[in-house]
Amino acid sequence: MGEYFPQILGEDFSFSSNQEAERIIGLLFRHWNAMTDQLQRSIEQNDVLYLPLLYQNADGIAYGNEWASGFMHGTRMSHSDWTMLLDDENHGGSLVPMMMLANEHHADPEMRPPPISPEKREDILALMTAGVIQIFSYFEPYREAFAHQGSMEGTTPFRRVGPKISRNDPCPCGSGKKYKTCCGNSRTMH
């Protein structure tokens, strides 16, 4: 997640103190873990528990363009092989709704999809949500292999600089939950 910090916080951002850094990074990881947990539970329970956060205009309409643009920007930054997903006959279509909404107002008219009606937009937003869950599921074996590879290699051990956090201590991210059910939950840490 560290490679995304300059995109989230800005290229020249600096923390004013260690406490501010811990708080903000803790909140970012808490959000990351919450999304990961919702996506994982969506797969396990075969139910949509993850919903993207979409901006609504003054009329209460969510267009989804900003979210889709951000998602596509993230794919370009990621180390994952997205071309492999695009070429996959069974799962490649899961990116189509994001690409449509991300390019709806593209400067190059050739990149724009056909005009999207309000009814069609609702369908595209539903497909986008389902697509995110499918993509998360598609990359599960790669996440597991990466985690396994990291645990097998001779990596430099992490050295704690602060006091040890016990499983039942309050989570340092400030959520109010116990550490074991928040940032210390190994199932949601990816």
PDB file of N, CA, C and O in Angstrom, residues 61-111:
ATOM      1  N   ILE A  61     -27.899  11.927  -7.776  1.00  0.00           N
ATOM      2  CA  ILE A  61     -27.520  10.932  -8.782  1.00  0.00           C
ATOM      3  C   ILE A  61     -26.027  10.628  -8.649  1.00  0.00           C
ATOM      4  O   ILE A  61     -25.195  11.533  -8.610  1.00  0.00           O
ATOM      5  N   ALA A  62     -25.715   9.343  -8.567  1.00  0.00           N
ATOM      6  CA  ALA A  62     -24.314   8.897  -8.514  1.00  0.00           C
ATOM      7  C   ALA A  62     -23.913   8.448  -9.911  1.00  0.00           C
ATOM      8  O   ALA A  62     -24.474   7.497 -10.445  1.00  0.00           O
ATOM      9  N   TYR A  63     -22.958   9.163 -10.495  1.00  0.00           N
ATOM     10  CA  TYR A  63     -22.520   8.824 -11.849  1.00  0.00           C
ATOM     11  C   TYR A  63     -21.415   7.779 -11.856  1.00  0.00           C
ATOM     12  O   TYR A  63     -21.302   7.007 -12.790  1.00  0.00           O
ATOM     13  N   GLY A  64     -20.571   7.755 -10.832  1.00  0.00           N
ATOM     14  CA  GLY A  64     -19.529   6.742 -10.726  1.00  0.00           C
ATOM     15  C   GLY A  64     -18.271   7.028 -11.522  1.00  0.00           C
ATOM     16  O   GLY A  64     -17.338   6.223 -11.495  1.00  0.00           O
ATOM     17  N   ASN A  65     -18.209   8.158 -12.227  1.00  0.00           N
ATOM     18  CA  ASN A  65     -17.041   8.458 -13.057  1.00  0.00           C
ATOM     19  C   ASN A  65     -15.766   8.636 -12.238  1.00  0.00           C
ATOM     20  O   ASN A  65     -14.709   8.122 -12.611  1.00  0.00           O
ATOM     21  N   GLU A  66     -15.869   9.361 -11.117  1.00  0.00           N
ATOM     22  CA  GLU A  66     -14.677   9.599 -10.295  1.00  0.00           C
ATOM     23  C   GLU A  66     -14.149   8.293  -9.723  1.00  0.00           C
ATOM     24  O   GLU A  66     -12.945   8.048  -9.723  1.00  0.00           O
ATOM     25  N   TRP A  67     -15.052   7.462  -9.220  1.00  0.00           N
ATOM     26  CA  TRP A  67     -14.629   6.194  -8.635  1.00  0.00           C
ATOM     27  C   TRP A  67     -13.971   5.329  -9.706  1.00  0.00           C
ATOM     28  O   TRP A  67     -12.889   4.770  -9.477  1.00  0.00           O
ATOM     29  N   ALA A  68     -14.591   5.225 -10.862  1.00  0.00           N
ATOM     30  CA  ALA A  68     -14.050   4.392 -11.944  1.00  0.00           C
ATOM     31  C   ALA A  68     -12.698   4.925 -12.414  1.00  0.00           C
ATOM     32  O   ALA A  68     -11.764   4.151 -12.660  1.00  0.00           O
ATOM     33  N   SER A  69     -12.572   6.249 -12.519  1.00  0.00           N
ATOM     34  CA  SER A  69     -11.286   6.840 -12.923  1.00  0.00           C
ATOM     35  C   SER A  69     -10.208   6.528 -11.894  1.00  0.00           C
ATOM     36  O   SER A  69      -9.070   6.192 -12.254  1.00  0.00           O
ATOM     37  N   GLY A  70     -10.545   6.638 -10.619  1.00  0.00           N
ATOM     38  CA  GLY A  70      -9.591   6.308  -9.564  1.00  0.00           C
ATOM     39  C   GLY A  70      -9.203   4.844  -9.594  1.00  0.00           C
ATOM     40  O   GLY A  70      -8.024   4.494  -9.411  1.00  0.00           O
ATOM     41  N   PHE A  71     -10.167   3.973  -9.844  1.00  0.00           N
ATOM     42  CA  PHE A  71      -9.880   2.534  -9.919  1.00  0.00           C
ATOM     43  C   PHE A  71      -8.926   2.254 -11.070  1.00  0.00           C
ATOM     44  O   PHE A  71      -7.932   1.536 -10.913  1.00  0.00           O
ATOM     45  N   MET A  72      -9.219   2.825 -12.229  1.00  0.00           N
ATOM     46  CA  MET A  72      -8.365   2.588 -13.394  1.00  0.00           C
ATOM     47  C   MET A  72      -6.972   3.194 -13.177  1.00  0.00           C
ATOM     48  O   MET A  72      -5.974   2.613 -13.602  1.00  0.00           O
ATOM     49  N   HIS A  73      -6.898   4.324 -12.511  1.00  0.00           N
ATOM     50  CA  HIS A  73      -5.598   4.908 -12.175  1.00  0.00           C
ATOM     51  C   HIS A  73      -4.818   3.941 -11.279  1.00  0.00           C
ATOM     52  O   HIS A  73      -3.619   3.734 -11.462  1.00  0.00           O
ATOM     53  N   GLY A  74      -5.510   3.340 -10.312  1.00  0.00           N
ATOM     54  CA  GLY A  74      -4.872   2.358  -9.426  1.00  0.00           C
ATOM     55  C   GLY A  74      -4.369   1.141 -10.177  1.00  0.00           C
ATOM     56  O   GLY A  74      -3.314   0.595  -9.848  1.00  0.00           O
ATOM     57  N   THR A  75      -5.090   0.717 -11.207  1.00  0.00           N
ATOM     58  CA  THR A  75      -4.624  -0.449 -11.977  1.00  0.00           C
ATOM     59  C   THR A  75      -3.331  -0.125 -12.709  1.00  0.00           C
ATOM     60  O   THR A  75      -2.470  -0.987 -12.845  1.00  0.00           O
ATOM     61  N   ARG A  76      -3.191   1.122 -13.160  1.00  0.00           N
ATOM     62  CA  ARG A  76      -1.960   1.506 -13.854  1.00  0.00           C
ATOM     63  C   ARG A  76      -0.785   1.603 -12.890  1.00  0.00           C
ATOM     64  O   ARG A  76       0.358   1.426 -13.286  1.00  0.00           O
ATOM     65  N   MET A  77      -1.047   1.867 -11.624  1.00  0.00           N
ATOM     66  CA  MET A  77       0.009   1.966 -10.619  1.00  0.00           C
ATOM     67  C   MET A  77       0.390   0.613 -10.035  1.00  0.00           C
ATOM     68  O   MET A  77       1.463   0.452  -9.497  1.00  0.00           O
ATOM     69  N   SER A  78      -0.509  -0.333 -10.117  1.00  0.00           N
ATOM     70  CA  SER A  78      -0.350  -1.622  -9.446  1.00  0.00           C
ATOM     71  C   SER A  78       0.737  -2.478 -10.074  1.00  0.00           C
ATOM     72  O   SER A  78       1.041  -2.371 -11.255  1.00  0.00           O
ATOM     73  N   HIS A  79       1.279  -3.368  -9.253  1.00  0.00           N
ATOM     74  CA  HIS A  79       2.273  -4.337  -9.722  1.00  0.00           C
ATOM     75  C   HIS A  79       1.598  -5.587 -10.287  1.00  0.00           C
ATOM     76  O   HIS A  79       2.266  -6.445 -10.842  1.00  0.00           O
ATOM     77  N   SER A  80       0.296  -5.700 -10.121  1.00  0.00           N
ATOM     78  CA  SER A  80      -0.432  -6.871 -10.628  1.00  0.00           C
ATOM     79  C   SER A  80      -0.484  -6.826 -12.152  1.00  0.00           C
ATOM     80  O   SER A  80      -0.451  -5.762 -12.759  1.00  0.00           O
ATOM     81  N   ASP A  81      -0.595  -7.983 -12.765  1.00  0.00           N
ATOM     82  CA  ASP A  81      -0.639  -8.082 -14.221  1.00  0.00           C
ATOM     83  C   ASP A  81      -2.094  -7.989 -14.682  1.00  0.00           C
ATOM     84  O   ASP A  81      -2.793  -8.984 -14.793  1.00  0.00           O
ATOM     85  N   TRP A  82      -2.541  -6.770 -14.945  1.00  0.00           N
ATOM     86  CA  TRP A  82      -3.926  -6.543 -15.351  1.00  0.00           C
ATOM     87  C   TRP A  82      -4.179  -7.015 -16.774  1.00  0.00           C
ATOM     88  O   TRP A  82      -5.324  -7.310 -17.123  1.00  0.00           O
ATOM     89  N   THR A  83      -3.153  -7.074 -17.621  1.00  0.00           N
ATOM     90  CA  THR A  83      -3.359  -7.564 -18.983  1.00  0.00           C
ATOM     91  C   THR A  83      -3.758  -9.035 -18.956  1.00  0.00           C
ATOM     92  O   THR A  83      -4.539  -9.476 -19.787  1.00  0.00           O
ATOM     93  N   MET A  84      -3.246  -9.766 -17.971  1.00  0.00           N
ATOM     94  CA  MET A  84      -3.618 -11.168 -17.819  1.00  0.00           C
ATOM     95  C   MET A  84      -5.126 -11.277 -17.531  1.00  0.00           C
ATOM     96  O   MET A  84      -5.809 -12.131 -18.084  1.00  0.00           O
ATOM     97  N   LEU A  85      -5.632 -10.386 -16.683  1.00  0.00           N
ATOM     98  CA  LEU A  85      -7.062 -10.373 -16.380  1.00  0.00           C
ATOM     99  C   LEU A  85      -7.860  -9.992 -17.623  1.00  0.00           C
ATOM    100  O   LEU A  85      -8.861 -10.631 -17.941  1.00  0.00           O
ATOM    101  N   LEU A  86      -7.433  -8.963 -18.323  1.00  0.00           N
ATOM    102  CA  LEU A  86      -8.149  -8.526 -19.529  1.00  0.00           C
ATOM    103  C   LEU A  86      -8.220  -9.631 -20.574  1.00  0.00           C
ATOM    104  O   LEU A  86      -9.217  -9.756 -21.291  1.00  0.00           O
ATOM    105  N   ASP A  87      -7.169 -10.439 -20.675  1.00  0.00           N
ATOM    106  CA  ASP A  87      -7.129 -11.518 -21.660  1.00  0.00           C
ATOM    107  C   ASP A  87      -7.875 -12.767 -21.209  1.00  0.00           C
ATOM    108  O   ASP A  87      -8.102 -13.667 -22.011  1.00  0.00           O
ATOM    109  N   ASP A  88      -8.271 -12.817 -19.931  1.00  0.00           N
ATOM    110  CA  ASP A  88      -8.961 -13.987 -19.410  1.00  0.00           C
ATOM    111  C   ASP A  88     -10.391 -14.030 -19.962  1.00  0.00           C
ATOM    112  O   ASP A  88     -11.163 -13.083 -19.797  1.00  0.00           O
ATOM    113  N   GLU A  89     -10.726 -15.120 -20.615  1.00  0.00           N
ATOM    114  CA  GLU A  89     -12.027 -15.260 -21.280  1.00  0.00           C
ATOM    115  C   GLU A  89     -13.199 -15.192 -20.295  1.00  0.00           C
ATOM    116  O   GLU A  89     -14.258 -14.661 -20.608  1.00  0.00           O
ATOM    117  N   ASN A  90     -13.004 -15.705 -19.077  1.00  0.00           N
ATOM    118  CA  ASN A  90     -14.099 -15.752 -18.107  1.00  0.00           C
ATOM    119  C   ASN A  90     -14.197 -14.514 -17.216  1.00  0.00           C
ATOM    120  O   ASN A  90     -15.258 -14.231 -16.682  1.00  0.00           O
ATOM    121  N   HIS A  91     -13.099 -13.797 -17.023  1.00  0.00           N
ATOM    122  CA  HIS A  91     -13.097 -12.693 -16.067  1.00  0.00           C
ATOM    123  C   HIS A  91     -12.746 -11.327 -16.657  1.00  0.00           C
ATOM    124  O   HIS A  91     -12.879 -10.315 -15.987  1.00  0.00           O
ATOM    125  N   GLY A  92     -12.282 -11.302 -17.884  1.00  0.00           N
ATOM    126  CA  GLY A  92     -11.838 -10.042 -18.499  1.00  0.00           C
ATOM    127  C   GLY A  92     -12.908  -8.981 -18.550  1.00  0.00           C
ATOM    128  O   GLY A  92     -12.621  -7.789 -18.456  1.00  0.00           O
ATOM    129  N   GLY A  93     -14.152  -9.377 -18.682  1.00  0.00           N
ATOM    130  CA  GLY A  93     -15.256  -8.419 -18.766  1.00  0.00           C
ATOM    131  C   GLY A  93     -15.527  -7.681 -17.469  1.00  0.00           C
ATOM    132  O   GLY A  93     -16.260  -6.683 -17.472  1.00  0.00           O
ATOM    133  N   SER A  94     -14.931  -8.125 -16.370  1.00  0.00           N
ATOM    134  CA  SER A  94     -15.198  -7.468 -15.087  1.00  0.00           C
ATOM    135  C   SER A  94     -14.653  -6.042 -15.035  1.00  0.00           C
ATOM    136  O   SER A  94     -15.096  -5.246 -14.221  1.00  0.00           O
ATOM    137  N   LEU A  95     -13.721  -5.702 -15.920  1.00  0.00           N
ATOM    138  CA  LEU A  95     -13.178  -4.342 -15.965  1.00  0.00           C
ATOM    139  C   LEU A  95     -13.959  -3.410 -16.897  1.00  0.00           C
ATOM    140  O   LEU A  95     -13.784  -2.196 -16.839  1.00  0.00           O
ATOM    141  N   VAL A  96     -14.816  -3.950 -17.733  1.00  0.00           N
ATOM    142  CA  VAL A  96     -15.518  -3.144 -18.736  1.00  0.00           C
ATOM    143  C   VAL A  96     -16.336  -2.007 -18.116  1.00  0.00           C
ATOM    144  O   VAL A  96     -16.250  -0.863 -18.582  1.00  0.00           O
ATOM    145  N   PRO A  97     -17.134  -2.238 -17.052  1.00  0.00           N
ATOM    146  CA  PRO A  97     -17.906  -1.111 -16.494  1.00  0.00           C
ATOM    147  C   PRO A  97     -17.025   0.030 -16.002  1.00  0.00           C
ATOM    148  O   PRO A  97     -17.341   1.202 -16.196  1.00  0.00           O
ATOM    149  N   MET A  98     -15.885  -0.312 -15.384  1.00  0.00           N
ATOM    150  CA  MET A  98     -14.978   0.731 -14.903  1.00  0.00           C
ATOM    151  C   MET A  98     -14.392   1.508 -16.079  1.00  0.00           C
ATOM    152  O   MET A  98     -14.284   2.734 -16.029  1.00  0.00           O
ATOM    153  N   MET A  99     -14.012   0.790 -17.140  1.00  0.00           N
ATOM    154  CA  MET A  99     -13.438   1.454 -18.311  1.00  0.00           C
ATOM    155  C   MET A  99     -14.469   2.363 -18.976  1.00  0.00           C
ATOM    156  O   MET A  99     -14.139   3.470 -19.414  1.00  0.00           O
ATOM    157  N   MET A 100     -15.729   1.917 -19.030  1.00  0.00           N
ATOM    158  CA  MET A 100     -16.773   2.748 -19.634  1.00  0.00           C
ATOM    159  C   MET A 100     -16.945   4.056 -18.867  1.00  0.00           C
ATOM    160  O   MET A 100     -16.956   5.137 -19.458  1.00  0.00           O
ATOM    161  N   LEU A 101     -17.096   3.946 -17.547  1.00  0.00           N
ATOM    162  CA  LEU A 101     -17.335   5.148 -16.745  1.00  0.00           C
ATOM    163  C   LEU A 101     -16.101   6.032 -16.666  1.00  0.00           C
ATOM    164  O   LEU A 101     -16.212   7.260 -16.652  1.00  0.00           O
ATOM    165  N   ALA A 102     -14.922   5.431 -16.624  1.00  0.00           N
ATOM    166  CA  ALA A 102     -13.686   6.225 -16.558  1.00  0.00           C
ATOM    167  C   ALA A 102     -13.470   7.015 -17.840  1.00  0.00           C
ATOM    168  O   ALA A 102     -12.893   8.104 -17.812  1.00  0.00           O
ATOM    169  N   ASN A 103     -13.934   6.488 -18.958  1.00  0.00           N
ATOM    170  CA  ASN A 103     -13.711   7.145 -20.260  1.00  0.00           C
ATOM    171  C   ASN A 103     -14.927   7.903 -20.781  1.00  0.00           C
ATOM    172  O   ASN A 103     -14.883   8.438 -21.884  1.00  0.00           O
ATOM    173  N   GLU A 104     -15.996   7.961 -20.002  1.00  0.00           N
ATOM    174  CA  GLU A 104     -17.227   8.603 -20.472  1.00  0.00           C
ATOM    175  C   GLU A 104     -16.999  10.049 -20.921  1.00  0.00           C
ATOM    176  O   GLU A 104     -17.619  10.510 -21.878  1.00  0.00           O
ATOM    177  N   HIS A 105     -16.124  10.769 -20.267  1.00  0.00           N
ATOM    178  CA  HIS A 105     -15.871  12.172 -20.608  1.00  0.00           C
ATOM    179  C   HIS A 105     -14.438  12.364 -21.101  1.00  0.00           C
ATOM    180  O   HIS A 105     -13.871  13.451 -20.959  1.00  0.00           O
ATOM    181  N   HIS A 106     -13.866  11.346 -21.690  1.00  0.00           N
ATOM    182  CA  HIS A 106     -12.484  11.397 -22.170  1.00  0.00           C
ATOM    183  C   HIS A 106     -12.316  12.508 -23.202  1.00  0.00           C
ATOM    184  O   HIS A 106     -13.223  12.780 -23.993  1.00  0.00           O
ATOM    185  N   ALA A 107     -11.151  13.152 -23.181  1.00  0.00           N
ATOM    186  CA  ALA A 107     -10.871  14.243 -24.130  1.00  0.00           C
ATOM    187  C   ALA A 107     -10.918  13.761 -25.575  1.00  0.00           C
ATOM    188  O   ALA A 107     -11.330  14.497 -26.474  1.00  0.00           O
ATOM    189  N   ASP A 108     -10.528  12.517 -25.804  1.00  0.00           N
ATOM    190  CA  ASP A 108     -10.552  11.929 -27.149  1.00  0.00           C
ATOM    191  C   ASP A 108     -11.914  11.266 -27.363  1.00  0.00           C
ATOM    192  O   ASP A 108     -12.228  10.262 -26.728  1.00  0.00           O
ATOM    193  N   PRO A 109     -12.755  11.804 -28.261  1.00  0.00           N
ATOM    194  CA  PRO A 109     -14.089  11.225 -28.484  1.00  0.00           C
ATOM    195  C   PRO A 109     -14.054   9.747 -28.867  1.00  0.00           C
ATOM    196  O   PRO A 109     -15.005   9.017 -28.597  1.00  0.00           O
ATOM    197  N   GLU A 110     -12.963   9.300 -29.481  1.00  0.00           N
ATOM    198  CA  GLU A 110     -12.845   7.888 -29.865  1.00  0.00           C
ATOM    199  C   GLU A 110     -12.781   6.966 -28.650  1.00  0.00           C
ATOM    200  O   GLU A 110     -13.097   5.780 -28.749  1.00  0.00           O
ATOM    201  N   MET A 111     -12.350   7.495 -27.507  1.00  0.00           N
ATOM    202  CA  MET A 111     -12.210   6.698 -26.284  1.00  0.00           C
ATOM    203  C   MET A 111     -13.528   6.608 -25.504  1.00  0.00           C
ATOM    204  O   MET A 111     -13.673   5.762 -24.639  1.00  0.00           O
TER     205      MET A 111
END
